[in-house]
Coordinates of C-alpha atoms in Angstrom, one line a residue:
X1 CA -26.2 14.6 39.5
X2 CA -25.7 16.9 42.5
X3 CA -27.3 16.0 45.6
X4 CA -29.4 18.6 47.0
X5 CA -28.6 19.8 50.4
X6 CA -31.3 19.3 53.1
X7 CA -32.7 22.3 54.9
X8 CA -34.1 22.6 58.7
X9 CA -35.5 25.8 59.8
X10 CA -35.3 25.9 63.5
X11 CA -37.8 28.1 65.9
X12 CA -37.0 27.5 69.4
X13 CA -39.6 28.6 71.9
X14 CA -40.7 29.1 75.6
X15 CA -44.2 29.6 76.8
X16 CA -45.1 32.1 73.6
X17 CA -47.7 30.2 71.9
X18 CA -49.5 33.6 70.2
X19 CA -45.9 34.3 68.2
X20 CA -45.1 30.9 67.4
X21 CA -48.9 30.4 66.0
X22 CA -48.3 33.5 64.2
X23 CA -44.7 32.4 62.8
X24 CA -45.2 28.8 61.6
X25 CA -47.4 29.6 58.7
X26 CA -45.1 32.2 57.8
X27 CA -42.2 29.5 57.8
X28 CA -44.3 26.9 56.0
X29 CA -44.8 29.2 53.7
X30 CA -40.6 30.7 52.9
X31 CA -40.5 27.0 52.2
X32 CA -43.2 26.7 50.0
X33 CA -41.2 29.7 47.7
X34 CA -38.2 27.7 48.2
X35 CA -39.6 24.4 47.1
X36 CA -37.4 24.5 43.6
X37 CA -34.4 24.3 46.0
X38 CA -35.1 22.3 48.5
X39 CA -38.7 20.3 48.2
X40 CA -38.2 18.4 51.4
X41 CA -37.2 21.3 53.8
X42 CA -38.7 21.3 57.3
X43 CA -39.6 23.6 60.2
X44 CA -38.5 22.2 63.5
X45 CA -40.0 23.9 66.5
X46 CA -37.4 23.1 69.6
X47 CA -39.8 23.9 72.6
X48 CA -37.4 24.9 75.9
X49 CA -40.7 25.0 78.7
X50 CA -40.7 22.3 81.2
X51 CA -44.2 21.3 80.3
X52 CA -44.0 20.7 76.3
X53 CA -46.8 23.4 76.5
X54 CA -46.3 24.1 72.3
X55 CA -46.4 20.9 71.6
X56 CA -50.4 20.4 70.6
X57 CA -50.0 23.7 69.1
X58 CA -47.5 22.3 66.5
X59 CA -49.4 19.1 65.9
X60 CA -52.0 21.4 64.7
X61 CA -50.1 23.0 62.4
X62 CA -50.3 21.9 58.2
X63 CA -47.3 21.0 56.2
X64 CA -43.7 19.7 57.1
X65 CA -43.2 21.3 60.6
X66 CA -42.0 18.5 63.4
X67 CA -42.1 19.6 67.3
X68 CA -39.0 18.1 69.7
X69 CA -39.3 19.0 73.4
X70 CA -36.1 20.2 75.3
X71 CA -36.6 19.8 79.2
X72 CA -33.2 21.4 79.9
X73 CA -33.5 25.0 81.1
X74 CA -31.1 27.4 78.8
X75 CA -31.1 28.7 75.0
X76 CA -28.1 26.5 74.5
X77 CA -29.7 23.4 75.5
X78 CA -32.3 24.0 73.4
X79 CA -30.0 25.1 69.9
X80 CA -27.7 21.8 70.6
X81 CA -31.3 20.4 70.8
X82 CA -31.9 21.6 66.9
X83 CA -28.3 20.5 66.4
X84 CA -29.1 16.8 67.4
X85 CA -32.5 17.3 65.7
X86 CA -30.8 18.1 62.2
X87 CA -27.7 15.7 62.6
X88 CA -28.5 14.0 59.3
X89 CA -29.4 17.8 57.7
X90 CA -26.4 19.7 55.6
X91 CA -28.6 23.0 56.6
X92 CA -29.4 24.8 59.6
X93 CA -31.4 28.1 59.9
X94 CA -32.1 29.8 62.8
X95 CA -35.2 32.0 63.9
X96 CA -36.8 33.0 67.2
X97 CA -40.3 32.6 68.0
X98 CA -41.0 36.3 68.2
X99 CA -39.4 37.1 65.1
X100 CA -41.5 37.5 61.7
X101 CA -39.7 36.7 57.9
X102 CA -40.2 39.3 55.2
X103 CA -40.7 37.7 52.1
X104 CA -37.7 36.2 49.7
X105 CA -36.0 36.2 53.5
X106 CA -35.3 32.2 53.1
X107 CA -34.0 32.2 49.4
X108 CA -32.1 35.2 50.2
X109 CA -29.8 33.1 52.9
X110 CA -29.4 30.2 50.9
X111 CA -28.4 32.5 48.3
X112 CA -25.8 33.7 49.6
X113 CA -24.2 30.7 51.2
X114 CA -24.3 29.3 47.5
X115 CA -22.3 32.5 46.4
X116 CA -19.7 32.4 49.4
X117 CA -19.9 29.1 50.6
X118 CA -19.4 30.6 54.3
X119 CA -20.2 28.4 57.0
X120 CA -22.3 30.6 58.6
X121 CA -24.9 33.6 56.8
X122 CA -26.6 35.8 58.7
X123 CA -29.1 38.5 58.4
X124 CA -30.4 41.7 59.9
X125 CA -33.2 42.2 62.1
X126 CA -35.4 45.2 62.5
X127 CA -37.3 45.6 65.5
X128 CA -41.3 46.3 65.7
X129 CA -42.9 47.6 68.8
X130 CA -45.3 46.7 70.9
X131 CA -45.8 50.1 72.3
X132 CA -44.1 53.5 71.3
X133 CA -40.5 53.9 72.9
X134 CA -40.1 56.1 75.6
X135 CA -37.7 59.4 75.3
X136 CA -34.9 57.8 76.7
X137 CA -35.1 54.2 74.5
X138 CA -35.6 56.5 71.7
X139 CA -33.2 59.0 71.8
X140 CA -30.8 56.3 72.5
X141 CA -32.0 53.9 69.5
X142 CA -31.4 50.9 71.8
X143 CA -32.9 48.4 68.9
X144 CA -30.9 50.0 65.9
X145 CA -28.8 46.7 64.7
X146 CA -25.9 46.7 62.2
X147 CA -26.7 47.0 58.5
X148 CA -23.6 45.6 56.1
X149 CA -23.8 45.1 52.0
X150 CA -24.2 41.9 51.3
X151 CA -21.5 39.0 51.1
X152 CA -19.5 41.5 53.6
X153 CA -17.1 39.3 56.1
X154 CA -18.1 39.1 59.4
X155 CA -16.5 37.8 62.7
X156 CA -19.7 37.4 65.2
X157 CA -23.1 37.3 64.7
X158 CA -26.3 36.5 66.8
X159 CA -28.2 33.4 66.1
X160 CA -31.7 35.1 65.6
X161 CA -31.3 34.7 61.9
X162 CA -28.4 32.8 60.8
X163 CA -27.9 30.0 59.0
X164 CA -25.1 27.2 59.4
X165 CA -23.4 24.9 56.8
X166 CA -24.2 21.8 59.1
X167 CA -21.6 19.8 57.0
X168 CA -18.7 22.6 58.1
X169 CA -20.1 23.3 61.4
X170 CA -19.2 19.4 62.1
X171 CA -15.8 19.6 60.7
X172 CA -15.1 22.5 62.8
X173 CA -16.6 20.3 66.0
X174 CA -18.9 23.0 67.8
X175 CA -21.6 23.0 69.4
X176 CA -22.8 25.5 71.8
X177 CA -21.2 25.7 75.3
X178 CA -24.2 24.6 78.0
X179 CA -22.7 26.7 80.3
X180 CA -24.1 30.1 78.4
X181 CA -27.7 28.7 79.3
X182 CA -28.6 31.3 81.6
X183 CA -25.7 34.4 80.6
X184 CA -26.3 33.9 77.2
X185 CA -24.0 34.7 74.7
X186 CA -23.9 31.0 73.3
X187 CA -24.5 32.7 69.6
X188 CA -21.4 34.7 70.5
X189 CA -19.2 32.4 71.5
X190 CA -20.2 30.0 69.0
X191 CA -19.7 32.1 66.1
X192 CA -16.6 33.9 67.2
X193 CA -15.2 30.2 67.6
X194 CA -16.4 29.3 63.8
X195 CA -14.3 32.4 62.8
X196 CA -11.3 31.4 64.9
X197 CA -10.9 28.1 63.8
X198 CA -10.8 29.5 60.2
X199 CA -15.0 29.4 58.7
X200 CA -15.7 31.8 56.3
X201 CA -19.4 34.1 57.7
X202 CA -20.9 36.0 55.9
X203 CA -24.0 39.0 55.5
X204 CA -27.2 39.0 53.9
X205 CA -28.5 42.3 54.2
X206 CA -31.8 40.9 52.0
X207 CA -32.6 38.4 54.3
X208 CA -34.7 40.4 56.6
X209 CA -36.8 39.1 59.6
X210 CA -39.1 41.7 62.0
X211 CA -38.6 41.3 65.6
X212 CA -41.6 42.2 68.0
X213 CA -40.6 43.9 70.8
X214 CA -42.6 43.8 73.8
X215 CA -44.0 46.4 76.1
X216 CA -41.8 45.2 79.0
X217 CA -38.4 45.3 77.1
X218 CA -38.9 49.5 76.0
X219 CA -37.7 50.4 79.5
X220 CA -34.7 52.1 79.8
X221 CA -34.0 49.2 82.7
X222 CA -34.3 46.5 80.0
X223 CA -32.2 48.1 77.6
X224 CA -29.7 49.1 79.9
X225 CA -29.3 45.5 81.8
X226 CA -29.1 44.4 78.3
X227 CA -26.1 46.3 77.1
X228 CA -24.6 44.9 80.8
X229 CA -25.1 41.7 79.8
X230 CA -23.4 42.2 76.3
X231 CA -20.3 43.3 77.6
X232 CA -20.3 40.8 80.2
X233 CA -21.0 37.8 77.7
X234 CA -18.3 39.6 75.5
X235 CA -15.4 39.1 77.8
X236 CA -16.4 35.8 79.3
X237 CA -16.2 34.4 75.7
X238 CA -12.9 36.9 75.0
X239 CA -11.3 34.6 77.8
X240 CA -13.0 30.8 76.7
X241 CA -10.9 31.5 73.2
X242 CA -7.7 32.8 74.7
X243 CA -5.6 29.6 74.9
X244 CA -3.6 29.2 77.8
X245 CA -2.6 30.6 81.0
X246 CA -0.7 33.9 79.6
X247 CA -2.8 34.5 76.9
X248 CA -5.7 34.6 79.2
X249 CA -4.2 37.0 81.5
X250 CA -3.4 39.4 78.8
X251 CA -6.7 39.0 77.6
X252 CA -8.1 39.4 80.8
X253 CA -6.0 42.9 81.7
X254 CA -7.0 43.8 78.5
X255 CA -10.8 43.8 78.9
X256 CA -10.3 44.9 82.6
X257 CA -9.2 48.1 80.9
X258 CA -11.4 48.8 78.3
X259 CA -14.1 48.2 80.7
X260 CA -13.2 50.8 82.5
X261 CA -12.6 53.1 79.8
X262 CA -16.0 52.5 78.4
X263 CA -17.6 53.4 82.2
X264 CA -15.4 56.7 82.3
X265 CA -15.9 57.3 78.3
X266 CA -19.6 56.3 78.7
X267 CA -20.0 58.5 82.3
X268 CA -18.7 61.4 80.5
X269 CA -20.8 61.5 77.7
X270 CA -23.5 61.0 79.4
X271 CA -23.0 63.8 81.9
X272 CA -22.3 66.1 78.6
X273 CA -25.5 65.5 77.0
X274 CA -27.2 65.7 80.3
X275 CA -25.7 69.3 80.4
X276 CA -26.2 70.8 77.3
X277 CA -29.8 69.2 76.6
X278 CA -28.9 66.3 74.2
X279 CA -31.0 63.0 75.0
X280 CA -28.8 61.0 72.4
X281 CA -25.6 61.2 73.6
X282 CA -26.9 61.0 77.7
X283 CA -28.7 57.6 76.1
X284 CA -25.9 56.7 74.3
X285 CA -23.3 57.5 77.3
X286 CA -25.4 55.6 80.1
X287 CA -25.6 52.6 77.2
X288 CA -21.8 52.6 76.8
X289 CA -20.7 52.4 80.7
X290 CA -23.1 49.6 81.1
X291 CA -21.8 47.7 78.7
X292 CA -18.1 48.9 80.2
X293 CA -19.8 47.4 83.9
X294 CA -20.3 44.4 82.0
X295 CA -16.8 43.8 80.3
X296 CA -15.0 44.7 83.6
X297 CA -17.7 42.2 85.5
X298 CA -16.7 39.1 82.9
X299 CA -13.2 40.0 83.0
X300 CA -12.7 38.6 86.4
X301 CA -15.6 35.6 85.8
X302 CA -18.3 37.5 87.2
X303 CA -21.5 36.3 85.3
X304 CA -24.6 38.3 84.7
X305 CA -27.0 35.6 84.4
X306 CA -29.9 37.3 82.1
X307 CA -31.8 34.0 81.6
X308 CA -31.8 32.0 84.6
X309 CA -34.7 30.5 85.5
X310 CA -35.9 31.5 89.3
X311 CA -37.3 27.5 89.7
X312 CA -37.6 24.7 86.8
X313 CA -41.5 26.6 86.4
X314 CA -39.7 29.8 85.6

């Protein structure tokens, strides 16, 4: 008789109790439709505030959904957190707490990691927003994310939805690196490690969640500071898997140099569309040369820090 493999679905959280009320029941219930496979699946709610402020909130919630507080600031705290959490679980699925599941989205990853057998499945995400985009977030379609047929290899992937072989994940001794609490990029750097060291990742372009997108992220500041802080997290974790001295200097010359060809590619295009009256490529250009900002900036260590916290009350 084959054993089957135990299922966590993580949401990690920080001071959003109106999302994670409306996600839990939406969680209970993907496990509900995947009872068949997996009848004693949890939701785990990982709660990152300083003041365990979600945790009545979860104790009020029906069906198989336990609540562990996290008191260390930074998103990679709180995922080793679900880690620890699930170190007798063989699966891991991640979700963030202002993200919403379309339906079959929970069968749909665990089919596929029965098809491949990757160590890591992930899924695409499709932003909702709060308020209609601006002109310049919209010509630049800042919150278009990659679309791939499913089963399609992949090298990176962001842990918004994602799902880990726990079992492999071990064997391959990761976790994510505490020091990406406040740059993030821990989801980068993990994954690009699991495909380093050999683990097979995979798509699921079924396995759909919503993202809500709030009023203060559609600013062209916000999108922009955001594409800085990709390329930054990019480079830093280009250098943490280049092993030893030379390889890290070629790695870092590298990425010094395709920095700065992204900021003179990215200047370029956007003075071009700012001339002949094309809002895309401006959007796109001014997108591109922060990013460039950022690579060059993480080439030499310099660390955009996106989520530090001002105090511990952040």
């Amino acid at each position: 008789m084959v054993e089957t493999p135990s299922l966590v679905v993580a949401v990690l959280t920080f001071r959003r109790p109106q999302d994670l009320a409306a996600l839990l029941p939406l969680l209970t219930a993907q496990l509900v439709a995947v009872g068949d496979l997996h009848p004693l699946a949890r939701v785990l709610v990982v709660d990152n505030s300083p003041e365990a402020g979600a945790r009545d909130l979860v104790a009020r919630t029906p069906g198989p959904v336990d609540y562990a507080h996290e008191p260390v600031a930074g998103i990679a705290a709180a995922r080793n957190r679900a880690l620890d959490e699930a170190r007798s679980d063989d699966l891991l699925v991640f979700i963030d707490d202002d993200e919403r599941p379309t339906e079959g989205w929970l069968r749909a990853l665990l089919g596929e990691r029965s098809r491949s057998d990757a160590v890591v499945v992930a899924g695409p995400v499709v932003s909702s927003f709060a308020v209609p985009p601006g002109p310049f977030v919209a010509a630049g379609r800042f919150f278009d994310r990659r679309r791939l047929p499913t089963g399609s290899p992949i090298d990176v992937a962001a842990t918004n939805n994602l799902l880990l072989d726990l079992r492999k994940v071990r064997g391959l001794g990761l976790r994510f690196d505490p020091a990406t609490g406040a740059t993030g990029g821990e989801d980068t750097l993990f994954t690009r490690s699991v495909h380093a060291r050999g683990g097979r990742m995979t798509w699921c372009d079924e396995a759909v969640v919503h993202d809500i997108v709030p009023a203060a992220r559609i600013t062209p500041r916000w999108v922009l500071l955001r594409a800085l802080s990709s390329g930054n997290s990019w480079s830093l974790t280009s250098l943490q898997l280049a092993e030893g001295l030379p390889a890290q200097l070629r790695t870092r010359l590298a990425l010094h140099a395709l920095g700065l060809i992204r900021i003179a590619g990215g200047t370029a295009q956007a003075a071009v569309g700012a001339l002949l009256g094309r809002p895309y490529h401006r959007a796109r250009g001014v997108r591109t040369a922060a990013r460039g900002a950022g690579m060059l900036l993480g080439a030499w260590n310099v660390r955009y820090r996106e989520y530090r916290r001002p105090s511990a009350n952040r």
